[in-house]
mmCIF file of C-alpha atoms in Angstrom:
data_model
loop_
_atom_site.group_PDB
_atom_site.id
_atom_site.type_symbol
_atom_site.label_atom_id
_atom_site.label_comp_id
_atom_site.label_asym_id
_atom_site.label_seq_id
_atom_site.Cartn_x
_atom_site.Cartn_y
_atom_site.Cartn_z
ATOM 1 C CA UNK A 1 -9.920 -13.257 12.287
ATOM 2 C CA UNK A 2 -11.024 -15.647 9.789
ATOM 3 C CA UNK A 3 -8.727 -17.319 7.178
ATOM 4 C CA UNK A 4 -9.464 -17.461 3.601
ATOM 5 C CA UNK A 5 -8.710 -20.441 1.010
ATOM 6 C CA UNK A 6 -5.962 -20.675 -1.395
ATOM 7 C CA UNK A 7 -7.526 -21.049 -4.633
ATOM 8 C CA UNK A 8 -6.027 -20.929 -7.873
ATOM 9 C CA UNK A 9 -2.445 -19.539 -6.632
ATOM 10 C CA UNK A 10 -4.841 -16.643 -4.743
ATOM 11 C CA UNK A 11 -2.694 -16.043 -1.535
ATOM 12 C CA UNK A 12 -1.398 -13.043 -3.010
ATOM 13 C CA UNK A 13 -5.659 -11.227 -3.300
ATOM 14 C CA UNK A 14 -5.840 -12.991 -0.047
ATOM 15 C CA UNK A 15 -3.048 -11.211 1.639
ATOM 16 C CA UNK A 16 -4.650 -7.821 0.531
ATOM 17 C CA UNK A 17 -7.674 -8.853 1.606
ATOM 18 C CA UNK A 18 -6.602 -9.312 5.147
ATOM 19 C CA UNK A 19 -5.027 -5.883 5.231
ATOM 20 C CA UNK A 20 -8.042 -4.303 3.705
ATOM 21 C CA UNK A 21 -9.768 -5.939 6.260
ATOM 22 C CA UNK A 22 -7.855 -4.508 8.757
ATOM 23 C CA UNK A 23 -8.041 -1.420 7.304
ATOM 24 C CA UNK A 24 -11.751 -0.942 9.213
ATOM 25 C CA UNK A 25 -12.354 2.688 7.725
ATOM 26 C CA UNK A 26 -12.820 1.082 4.193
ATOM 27 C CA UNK A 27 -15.141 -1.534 5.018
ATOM 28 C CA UNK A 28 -17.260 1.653 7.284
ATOM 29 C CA UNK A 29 -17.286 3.584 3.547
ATOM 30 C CA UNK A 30 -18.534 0.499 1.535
ATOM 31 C CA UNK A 31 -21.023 -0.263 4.446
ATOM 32 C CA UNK A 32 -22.350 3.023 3.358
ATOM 33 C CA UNK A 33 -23.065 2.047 -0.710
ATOM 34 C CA UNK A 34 -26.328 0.848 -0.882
ATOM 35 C CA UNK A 35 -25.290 -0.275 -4.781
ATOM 36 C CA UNK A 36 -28.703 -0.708 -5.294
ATOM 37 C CA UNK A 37 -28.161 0.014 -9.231
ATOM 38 C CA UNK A 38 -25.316 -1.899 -9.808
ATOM 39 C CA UNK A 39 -25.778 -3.870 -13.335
ATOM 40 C CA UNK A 40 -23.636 -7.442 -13.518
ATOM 41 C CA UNK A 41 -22.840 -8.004 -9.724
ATOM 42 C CA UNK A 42 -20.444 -10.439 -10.761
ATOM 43 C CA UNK A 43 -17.879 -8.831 -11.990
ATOM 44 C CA UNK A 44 -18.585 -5.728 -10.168
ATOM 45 C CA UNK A 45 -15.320 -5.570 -7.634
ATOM 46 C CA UNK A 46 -16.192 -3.112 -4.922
ATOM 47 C CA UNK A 47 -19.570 -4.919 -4.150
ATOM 48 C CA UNK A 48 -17.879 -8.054 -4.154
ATOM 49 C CA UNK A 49 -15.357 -6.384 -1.666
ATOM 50 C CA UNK A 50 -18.259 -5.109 0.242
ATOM 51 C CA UNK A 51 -19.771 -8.461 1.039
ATOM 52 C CA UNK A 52 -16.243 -11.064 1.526
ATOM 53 C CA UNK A 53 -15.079 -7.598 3.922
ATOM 54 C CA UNK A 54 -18.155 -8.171 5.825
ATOM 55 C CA UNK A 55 -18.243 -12.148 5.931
ATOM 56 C CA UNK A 56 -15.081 -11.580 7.154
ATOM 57 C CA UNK A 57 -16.074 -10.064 10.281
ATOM 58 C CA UNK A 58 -18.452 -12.819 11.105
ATOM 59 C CA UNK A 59 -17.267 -14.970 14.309
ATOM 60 C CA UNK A 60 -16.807 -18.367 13.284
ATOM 61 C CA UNK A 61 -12.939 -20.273 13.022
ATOM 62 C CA UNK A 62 -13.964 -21.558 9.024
ATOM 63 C CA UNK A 63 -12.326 -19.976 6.367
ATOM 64 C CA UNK A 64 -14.306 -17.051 4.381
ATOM 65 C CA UNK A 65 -15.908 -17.327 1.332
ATOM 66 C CA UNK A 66 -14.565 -15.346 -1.507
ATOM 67 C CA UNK A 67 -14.845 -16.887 -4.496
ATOM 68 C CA UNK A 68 -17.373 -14.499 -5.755
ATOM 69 C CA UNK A 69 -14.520 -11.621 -5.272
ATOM 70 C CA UNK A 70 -11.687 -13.498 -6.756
ATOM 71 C CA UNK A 71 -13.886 -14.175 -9.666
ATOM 72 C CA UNK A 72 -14.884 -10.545 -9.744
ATOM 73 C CA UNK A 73 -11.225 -9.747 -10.470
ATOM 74 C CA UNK A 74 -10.467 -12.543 -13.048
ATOM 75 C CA UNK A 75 -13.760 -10.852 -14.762
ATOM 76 C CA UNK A 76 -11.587 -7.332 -14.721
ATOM 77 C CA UNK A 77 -8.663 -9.080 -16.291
ATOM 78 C CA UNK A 78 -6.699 -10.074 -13.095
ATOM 79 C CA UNK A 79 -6.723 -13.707 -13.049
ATOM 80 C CA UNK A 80 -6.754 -16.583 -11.356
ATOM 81 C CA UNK A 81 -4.365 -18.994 -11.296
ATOM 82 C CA UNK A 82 -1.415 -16.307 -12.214
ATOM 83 C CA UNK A 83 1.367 -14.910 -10.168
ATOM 84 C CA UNK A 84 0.878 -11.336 -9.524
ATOM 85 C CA UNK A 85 2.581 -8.486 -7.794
ATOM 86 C CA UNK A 86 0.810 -7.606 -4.371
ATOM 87 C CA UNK A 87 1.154 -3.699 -5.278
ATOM 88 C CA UNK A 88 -0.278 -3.725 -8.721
ATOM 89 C CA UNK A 89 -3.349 -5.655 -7.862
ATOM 90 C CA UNK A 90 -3.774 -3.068 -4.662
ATOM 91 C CA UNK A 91 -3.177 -0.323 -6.919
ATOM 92 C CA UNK A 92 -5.675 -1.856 -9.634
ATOM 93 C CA UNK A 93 -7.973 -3.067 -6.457
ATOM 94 C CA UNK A 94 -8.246 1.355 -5.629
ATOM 95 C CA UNK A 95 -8.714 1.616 -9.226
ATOM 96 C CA UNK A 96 -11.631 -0.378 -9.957
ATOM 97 C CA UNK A 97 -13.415 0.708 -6.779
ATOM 98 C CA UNK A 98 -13.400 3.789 -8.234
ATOM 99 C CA UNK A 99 -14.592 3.841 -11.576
ATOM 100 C CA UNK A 100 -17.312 0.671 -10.293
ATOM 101 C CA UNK A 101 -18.940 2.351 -7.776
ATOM 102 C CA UNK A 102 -21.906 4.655 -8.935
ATOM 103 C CA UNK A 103 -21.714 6.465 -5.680
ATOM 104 C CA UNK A 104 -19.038 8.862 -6.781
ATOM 105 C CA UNK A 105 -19.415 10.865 -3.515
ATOM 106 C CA UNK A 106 -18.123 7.425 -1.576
ATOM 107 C CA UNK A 107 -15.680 6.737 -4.405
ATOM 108 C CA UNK A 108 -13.795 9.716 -3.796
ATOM 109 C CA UNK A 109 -13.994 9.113 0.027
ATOM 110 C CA UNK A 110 -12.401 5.525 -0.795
ATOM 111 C CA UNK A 111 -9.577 7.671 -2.855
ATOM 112 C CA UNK A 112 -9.190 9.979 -0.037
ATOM 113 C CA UNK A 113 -8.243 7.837 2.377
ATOM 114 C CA UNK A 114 -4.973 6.441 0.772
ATOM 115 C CA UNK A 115 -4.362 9.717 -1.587
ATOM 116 C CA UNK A 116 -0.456 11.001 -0.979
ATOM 117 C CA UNK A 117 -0.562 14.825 -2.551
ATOM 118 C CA UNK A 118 3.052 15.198 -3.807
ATOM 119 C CA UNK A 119 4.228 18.833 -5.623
ATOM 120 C CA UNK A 120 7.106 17.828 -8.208
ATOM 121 C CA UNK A 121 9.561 20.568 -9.426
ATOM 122 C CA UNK A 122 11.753 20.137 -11.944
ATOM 123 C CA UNK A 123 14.777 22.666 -12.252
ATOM 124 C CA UNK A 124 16.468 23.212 -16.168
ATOM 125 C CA UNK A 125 20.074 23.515 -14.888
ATOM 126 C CA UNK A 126 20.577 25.854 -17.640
ATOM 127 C CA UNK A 127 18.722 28.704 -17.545
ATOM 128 C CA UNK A 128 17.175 27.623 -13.920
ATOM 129 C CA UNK A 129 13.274 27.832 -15.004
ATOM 130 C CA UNK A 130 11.287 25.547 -12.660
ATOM 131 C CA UNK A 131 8.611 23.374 -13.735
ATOM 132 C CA UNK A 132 5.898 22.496 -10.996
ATOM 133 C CA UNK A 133 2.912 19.708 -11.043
ATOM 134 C CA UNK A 134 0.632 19.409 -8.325
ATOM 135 C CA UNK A 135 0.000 15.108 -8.390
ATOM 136 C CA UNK A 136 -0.897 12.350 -5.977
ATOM 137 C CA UNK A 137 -0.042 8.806 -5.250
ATOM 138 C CA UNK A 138 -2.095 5.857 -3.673
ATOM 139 C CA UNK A 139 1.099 3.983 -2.605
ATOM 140 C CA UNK A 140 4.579 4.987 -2.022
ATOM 141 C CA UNK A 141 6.994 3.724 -4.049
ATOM 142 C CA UNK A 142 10.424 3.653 -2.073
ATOM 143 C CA UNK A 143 13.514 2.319 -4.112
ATOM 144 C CA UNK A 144 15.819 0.161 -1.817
ATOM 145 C CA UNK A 145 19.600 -0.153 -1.556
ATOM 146 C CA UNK A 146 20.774 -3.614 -1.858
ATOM 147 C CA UNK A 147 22.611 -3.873 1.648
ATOM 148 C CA UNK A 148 21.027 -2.774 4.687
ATOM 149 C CA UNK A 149 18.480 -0.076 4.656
ATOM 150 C CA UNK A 150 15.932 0.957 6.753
ATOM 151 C CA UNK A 151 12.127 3.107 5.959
ATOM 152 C CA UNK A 152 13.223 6.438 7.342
ATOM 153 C CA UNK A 153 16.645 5.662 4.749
ATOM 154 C CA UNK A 154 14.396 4.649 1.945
ATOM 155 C CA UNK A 155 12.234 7.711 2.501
ATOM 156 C CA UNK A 156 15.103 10.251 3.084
ATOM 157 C CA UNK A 157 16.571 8.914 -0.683
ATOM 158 C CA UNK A 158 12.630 8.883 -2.101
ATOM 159 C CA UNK A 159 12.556 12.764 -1.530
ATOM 160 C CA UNK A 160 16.350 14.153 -2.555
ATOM 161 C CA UNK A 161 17.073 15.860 -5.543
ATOM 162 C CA UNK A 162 18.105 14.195 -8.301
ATOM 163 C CA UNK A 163 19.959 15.355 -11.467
ATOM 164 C CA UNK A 164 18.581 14.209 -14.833
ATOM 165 C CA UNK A 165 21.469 14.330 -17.917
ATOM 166 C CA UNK A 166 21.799 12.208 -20.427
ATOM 167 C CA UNK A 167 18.859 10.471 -22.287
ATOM 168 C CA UNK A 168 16.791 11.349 -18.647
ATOM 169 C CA UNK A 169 16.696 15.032 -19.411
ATOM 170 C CA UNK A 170 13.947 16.546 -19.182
ATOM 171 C CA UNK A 171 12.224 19.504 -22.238
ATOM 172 C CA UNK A 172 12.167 22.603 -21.027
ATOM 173 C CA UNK A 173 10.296 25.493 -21.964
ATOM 174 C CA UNK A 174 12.314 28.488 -21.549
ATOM 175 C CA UNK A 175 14.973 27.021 -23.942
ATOM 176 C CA UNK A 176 12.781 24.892 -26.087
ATOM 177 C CA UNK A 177 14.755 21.605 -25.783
ATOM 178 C CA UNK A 178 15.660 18.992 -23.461
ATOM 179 C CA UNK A 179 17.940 20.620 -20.760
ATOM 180 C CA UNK A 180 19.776 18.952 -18.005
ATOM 181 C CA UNK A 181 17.963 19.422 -14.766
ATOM 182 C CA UNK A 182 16.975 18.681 -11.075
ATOM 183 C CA UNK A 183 14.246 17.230 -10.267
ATOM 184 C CA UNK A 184 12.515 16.905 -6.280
ATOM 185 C CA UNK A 185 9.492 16.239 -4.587
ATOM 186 C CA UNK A 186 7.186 17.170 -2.005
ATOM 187 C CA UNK A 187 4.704 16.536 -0.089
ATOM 188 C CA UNK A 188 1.469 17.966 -0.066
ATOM 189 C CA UNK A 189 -0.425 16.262 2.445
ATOM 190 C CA UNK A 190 -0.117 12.904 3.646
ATOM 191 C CA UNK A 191 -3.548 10.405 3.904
ATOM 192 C CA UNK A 192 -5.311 8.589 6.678
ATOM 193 C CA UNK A 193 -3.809 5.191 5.720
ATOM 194 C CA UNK A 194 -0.003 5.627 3.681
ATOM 195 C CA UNK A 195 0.286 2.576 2.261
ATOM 196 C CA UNK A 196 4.227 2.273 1.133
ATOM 197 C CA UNK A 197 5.567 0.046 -1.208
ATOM 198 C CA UNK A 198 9.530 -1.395 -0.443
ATOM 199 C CA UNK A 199 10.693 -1.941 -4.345
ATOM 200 C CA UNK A 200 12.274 -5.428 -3.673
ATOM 201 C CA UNK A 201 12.500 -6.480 -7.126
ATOM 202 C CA UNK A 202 14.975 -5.579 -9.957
ATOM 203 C CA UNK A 203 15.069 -5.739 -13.279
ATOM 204 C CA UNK A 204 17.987 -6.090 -15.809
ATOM 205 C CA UNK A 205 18.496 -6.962 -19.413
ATOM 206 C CA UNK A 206 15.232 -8.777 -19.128
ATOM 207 C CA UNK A 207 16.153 -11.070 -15.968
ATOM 208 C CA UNK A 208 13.993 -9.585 -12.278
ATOM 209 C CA UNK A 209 15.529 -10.814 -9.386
ATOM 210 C CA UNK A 210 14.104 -9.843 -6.004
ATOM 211 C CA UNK A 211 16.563 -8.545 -3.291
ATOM 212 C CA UNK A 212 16.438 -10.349 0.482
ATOM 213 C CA UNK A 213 18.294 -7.982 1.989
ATOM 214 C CA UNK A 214 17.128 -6.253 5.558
ATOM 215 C CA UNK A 215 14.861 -2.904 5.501
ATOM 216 C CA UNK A 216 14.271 -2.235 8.968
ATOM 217 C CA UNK A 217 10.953 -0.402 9.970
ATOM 218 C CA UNK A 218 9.075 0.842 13.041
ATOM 219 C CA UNK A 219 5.979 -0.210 14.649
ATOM 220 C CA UNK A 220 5.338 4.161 14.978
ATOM 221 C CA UNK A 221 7.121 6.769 12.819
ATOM 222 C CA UNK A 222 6.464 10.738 12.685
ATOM 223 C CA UNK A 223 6.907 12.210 9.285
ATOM 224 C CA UNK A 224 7.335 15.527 10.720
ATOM 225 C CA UNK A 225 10.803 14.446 12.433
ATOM 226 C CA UNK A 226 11.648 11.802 9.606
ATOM 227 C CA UNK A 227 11.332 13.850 6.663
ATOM 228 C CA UNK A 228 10.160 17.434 7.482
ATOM 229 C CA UNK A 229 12.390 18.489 4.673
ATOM 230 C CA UNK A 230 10.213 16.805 2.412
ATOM 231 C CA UNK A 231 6.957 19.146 3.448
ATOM 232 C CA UNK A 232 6.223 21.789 0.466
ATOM 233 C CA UNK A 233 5.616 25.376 1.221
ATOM 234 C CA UNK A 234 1.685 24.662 1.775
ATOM 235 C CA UNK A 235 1.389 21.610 3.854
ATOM 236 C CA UNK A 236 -0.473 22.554 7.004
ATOM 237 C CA UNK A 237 -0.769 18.707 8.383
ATOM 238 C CA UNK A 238 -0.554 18.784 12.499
ATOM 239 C CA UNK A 239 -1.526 15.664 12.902
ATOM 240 C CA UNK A 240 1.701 13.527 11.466
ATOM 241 C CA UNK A 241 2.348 10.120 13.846
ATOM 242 C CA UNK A 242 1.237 6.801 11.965
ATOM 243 C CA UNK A 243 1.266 3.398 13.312
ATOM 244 C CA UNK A 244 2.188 0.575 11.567
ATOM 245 C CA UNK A 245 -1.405 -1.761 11.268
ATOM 246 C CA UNK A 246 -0.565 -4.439 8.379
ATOM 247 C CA UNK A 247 2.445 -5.680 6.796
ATOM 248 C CA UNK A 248 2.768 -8.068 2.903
ATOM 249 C CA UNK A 249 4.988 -10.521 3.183
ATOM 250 C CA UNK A 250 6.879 -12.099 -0.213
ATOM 251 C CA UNK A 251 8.671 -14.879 0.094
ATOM 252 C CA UNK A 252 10.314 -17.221 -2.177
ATOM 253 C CA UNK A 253 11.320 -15.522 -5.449
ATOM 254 C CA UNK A 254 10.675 -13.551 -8.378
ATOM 255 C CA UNK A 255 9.221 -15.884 -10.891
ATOM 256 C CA UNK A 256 7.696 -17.654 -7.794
ATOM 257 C CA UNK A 257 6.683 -16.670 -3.961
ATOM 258 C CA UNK A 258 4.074 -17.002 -1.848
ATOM 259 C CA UNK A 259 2.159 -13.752 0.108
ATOM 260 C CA UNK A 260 1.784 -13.508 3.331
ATOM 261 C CA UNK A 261 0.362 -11.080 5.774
ATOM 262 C CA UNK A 262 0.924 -9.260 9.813
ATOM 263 C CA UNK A 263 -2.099 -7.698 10.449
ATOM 264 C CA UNK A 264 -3.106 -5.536 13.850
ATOM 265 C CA UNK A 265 -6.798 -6.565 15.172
ATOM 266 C CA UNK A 266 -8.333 -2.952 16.067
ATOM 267 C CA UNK A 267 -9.833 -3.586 19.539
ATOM 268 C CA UNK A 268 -7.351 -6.043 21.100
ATOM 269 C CA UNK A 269 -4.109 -4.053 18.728
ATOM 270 C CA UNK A 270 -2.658 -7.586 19.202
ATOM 271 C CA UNK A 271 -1.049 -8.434 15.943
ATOM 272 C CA UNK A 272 -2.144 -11.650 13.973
ATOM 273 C CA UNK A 273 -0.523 -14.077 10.914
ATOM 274 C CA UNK A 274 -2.466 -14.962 7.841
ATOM 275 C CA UNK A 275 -1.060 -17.353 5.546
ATOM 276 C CA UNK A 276 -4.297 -18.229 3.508
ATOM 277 C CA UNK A 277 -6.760 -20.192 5.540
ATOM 278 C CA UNK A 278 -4.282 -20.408 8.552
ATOM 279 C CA UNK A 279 -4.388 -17.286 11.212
ATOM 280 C CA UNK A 280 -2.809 -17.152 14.259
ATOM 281 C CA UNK A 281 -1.824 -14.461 17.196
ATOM 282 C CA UNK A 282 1.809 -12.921 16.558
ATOM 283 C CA UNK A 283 4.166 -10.860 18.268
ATOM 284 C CA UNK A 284 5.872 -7.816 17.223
ATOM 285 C CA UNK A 285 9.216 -9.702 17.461
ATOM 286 C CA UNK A 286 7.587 -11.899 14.477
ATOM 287 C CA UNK A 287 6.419 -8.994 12.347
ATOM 288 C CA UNK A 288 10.091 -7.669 12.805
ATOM 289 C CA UNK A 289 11.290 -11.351 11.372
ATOM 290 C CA UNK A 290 10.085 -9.819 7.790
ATOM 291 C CA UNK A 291 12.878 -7.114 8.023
ATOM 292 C CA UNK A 292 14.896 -9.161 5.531
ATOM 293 C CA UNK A 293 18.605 -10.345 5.235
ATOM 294 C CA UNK A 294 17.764 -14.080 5.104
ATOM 295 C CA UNK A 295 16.827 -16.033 2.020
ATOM 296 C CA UNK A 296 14.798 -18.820 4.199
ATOM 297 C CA UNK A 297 12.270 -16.401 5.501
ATOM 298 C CA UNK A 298 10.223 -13.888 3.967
ATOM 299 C CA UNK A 299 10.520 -10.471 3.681
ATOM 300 C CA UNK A 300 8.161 -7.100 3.753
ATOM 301 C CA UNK A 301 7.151 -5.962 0.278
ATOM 302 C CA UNK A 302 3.986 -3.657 1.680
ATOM 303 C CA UNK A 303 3.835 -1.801 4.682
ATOM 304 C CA UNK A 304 0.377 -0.128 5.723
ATOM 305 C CA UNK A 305 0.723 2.752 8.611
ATOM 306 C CA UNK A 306 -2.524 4.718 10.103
ATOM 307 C CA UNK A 307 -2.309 7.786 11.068
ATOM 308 C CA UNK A 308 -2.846 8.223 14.868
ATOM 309 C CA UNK A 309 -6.187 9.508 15.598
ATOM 310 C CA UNK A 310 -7.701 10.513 19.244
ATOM 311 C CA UNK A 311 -9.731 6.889 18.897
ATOM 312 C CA UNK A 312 -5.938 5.334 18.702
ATOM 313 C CA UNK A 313 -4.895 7.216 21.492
ATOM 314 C CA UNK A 314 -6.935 5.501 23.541
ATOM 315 C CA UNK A 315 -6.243 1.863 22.535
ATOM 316 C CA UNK A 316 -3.986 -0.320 24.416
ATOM 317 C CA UNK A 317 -0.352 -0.139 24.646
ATOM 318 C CA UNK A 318 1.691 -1.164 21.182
ATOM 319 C CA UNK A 319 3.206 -4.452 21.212
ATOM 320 C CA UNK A 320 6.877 -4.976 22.302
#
């Protein structure tokens, strides 16, 4: 694994970088692009992506070049030398890869692989009409309690029903005004990466504070024992077992932190730690330090799980 420079408060582009990196079935769909009519390479993010993924790869201990990439973003409005959060520049990351890339056949592939298909029903308590849209997400958004919690908590919470009243009602058809209601969701089918996003920070009367507390999470989880509940009426997914293969670390707080990053090499499945231009081998007893709970260390803000394939069957055994 190679390191990458810290430049102009970048660690938090760098972290994503390293899982993207480790996410091997996006750099196989960029090899693909040939981007042979791209106009204004330099601002052009996913073939900037394309070649810092694949200088990455190369085996020398010398950080990677990515200037060209980080400049690429500042060009598309997310700039250097700014503190961002790690799941809006992902999110804007997926975004610009899709709209940039004239191969709208790979595009969509690129979509595929992190797209969450949720069905959301909302109930008017009154005269009990349901409302369904068919939807999908590119990161899971799970809100977190402020003492302990854990991922199969924070997704058991994400997919209960929850009563709107109030100013949160919801308009409703039938009665032709905003009703009181229940609102749920559902999944449709779950992607090949799940990319899940712990909601550390809060927000209130204008102040965000992040929360340190502990969110436990496991190396392997199976969403058809963790939240089968959750499946709609027309999700016909066998194949639900992901392991855990990078992790974002925050730490510090939240008008200043620093990213950091556990990521899983695929051949050896021996977990590493990035921290900008420094990498070295980890244990799973180290990834499991970023559970939370204490303000000196930091703490998992971005957890990215494949799902189990027969090629991951046949890797070595998990750490721990």
């Amino acid at each position: 694994m190679r390191g990458l420079s810290n430049h102009q408060l970048s660690c938090c582009v760098n972290t994503l970088l390293q899982t993207l990196s480790a996410t091997w079935e996006l750099g196989e769909i960029l090899d693909k692009w040939q981007a042979s009519a791209v106009r204004d390479e330099w601002r052009n993010v996913p073939l900037q992506l394309k070649r810092v993924l694949s200088t990455m790869k190369s085996d020398t201990p010398r950080p990677a070049h990515h200037r060209a990439f980080l400049h690429s973003l500042d060009s598309n409005r997310i700039r250097l030398g700014t503190q961002h959060d790690a799941d809006e520049v992902f999110l804007s990351i997926l975004n610009l890869l899709h709209h940039q890339m004239d191969d709208k056949h790979l595009a969509l592939e690129i979509q595929n692989l992190y797209k969450i298909s949720v069905e959301t029903c909302v109930q008017c308590l009154d005269c009990c009409s349901v409302q369904t849209l068919n939807t999908y997400l590119l990161s899971l958004p799970l809100h977190v309690k402020e003492d302990h919690d854990s991922l199969e908590g924070c997704l058991t919470s994400f997919f209960e029903h929850q009563e709107l009243r109030g100013i949160d009602c919801c308009f409703c058809a039938q009665c032709e005004k905003k009703t009181p209601s229940k609102k749920g969701v559902k999944l449709r089918s779950l992607p090949p990466i799940l990319s899940v996003h712990l909601k550390r920070f809060r927000n209130s009367n204008g102040d965000t504070r992040k929360l340190d507390c502990r969110i436990t999470f496991p190396e392997t989880i199976d969403f058809s024992e963790t939240v089968k509940e959750a499946f709609s009426s027309d999700f016909n997914q066998n194949d639900c077992k992901y392991t855990l293969h990078a992790v974002v670390v925050h730490s510090g707080y939240a008008s200043f932190g620093h990213y950091t990053a556990y990521v899983r090499q695929r051949g050896s499945q021996r977990w590493y730690y990035a921290d900008d231009s420094h990498v070295h081998q980890a244990s799973w007893e180290k990834v499991q330090s970023s559970y939370g709970g204490n303000h000196s260390s930091g703490t998992a803000y971005m957890l990215m799980y494949r799902r189990d394939s027969k090629e991951a069957v046949q890797q070595p055994q998990l750490s721990g």
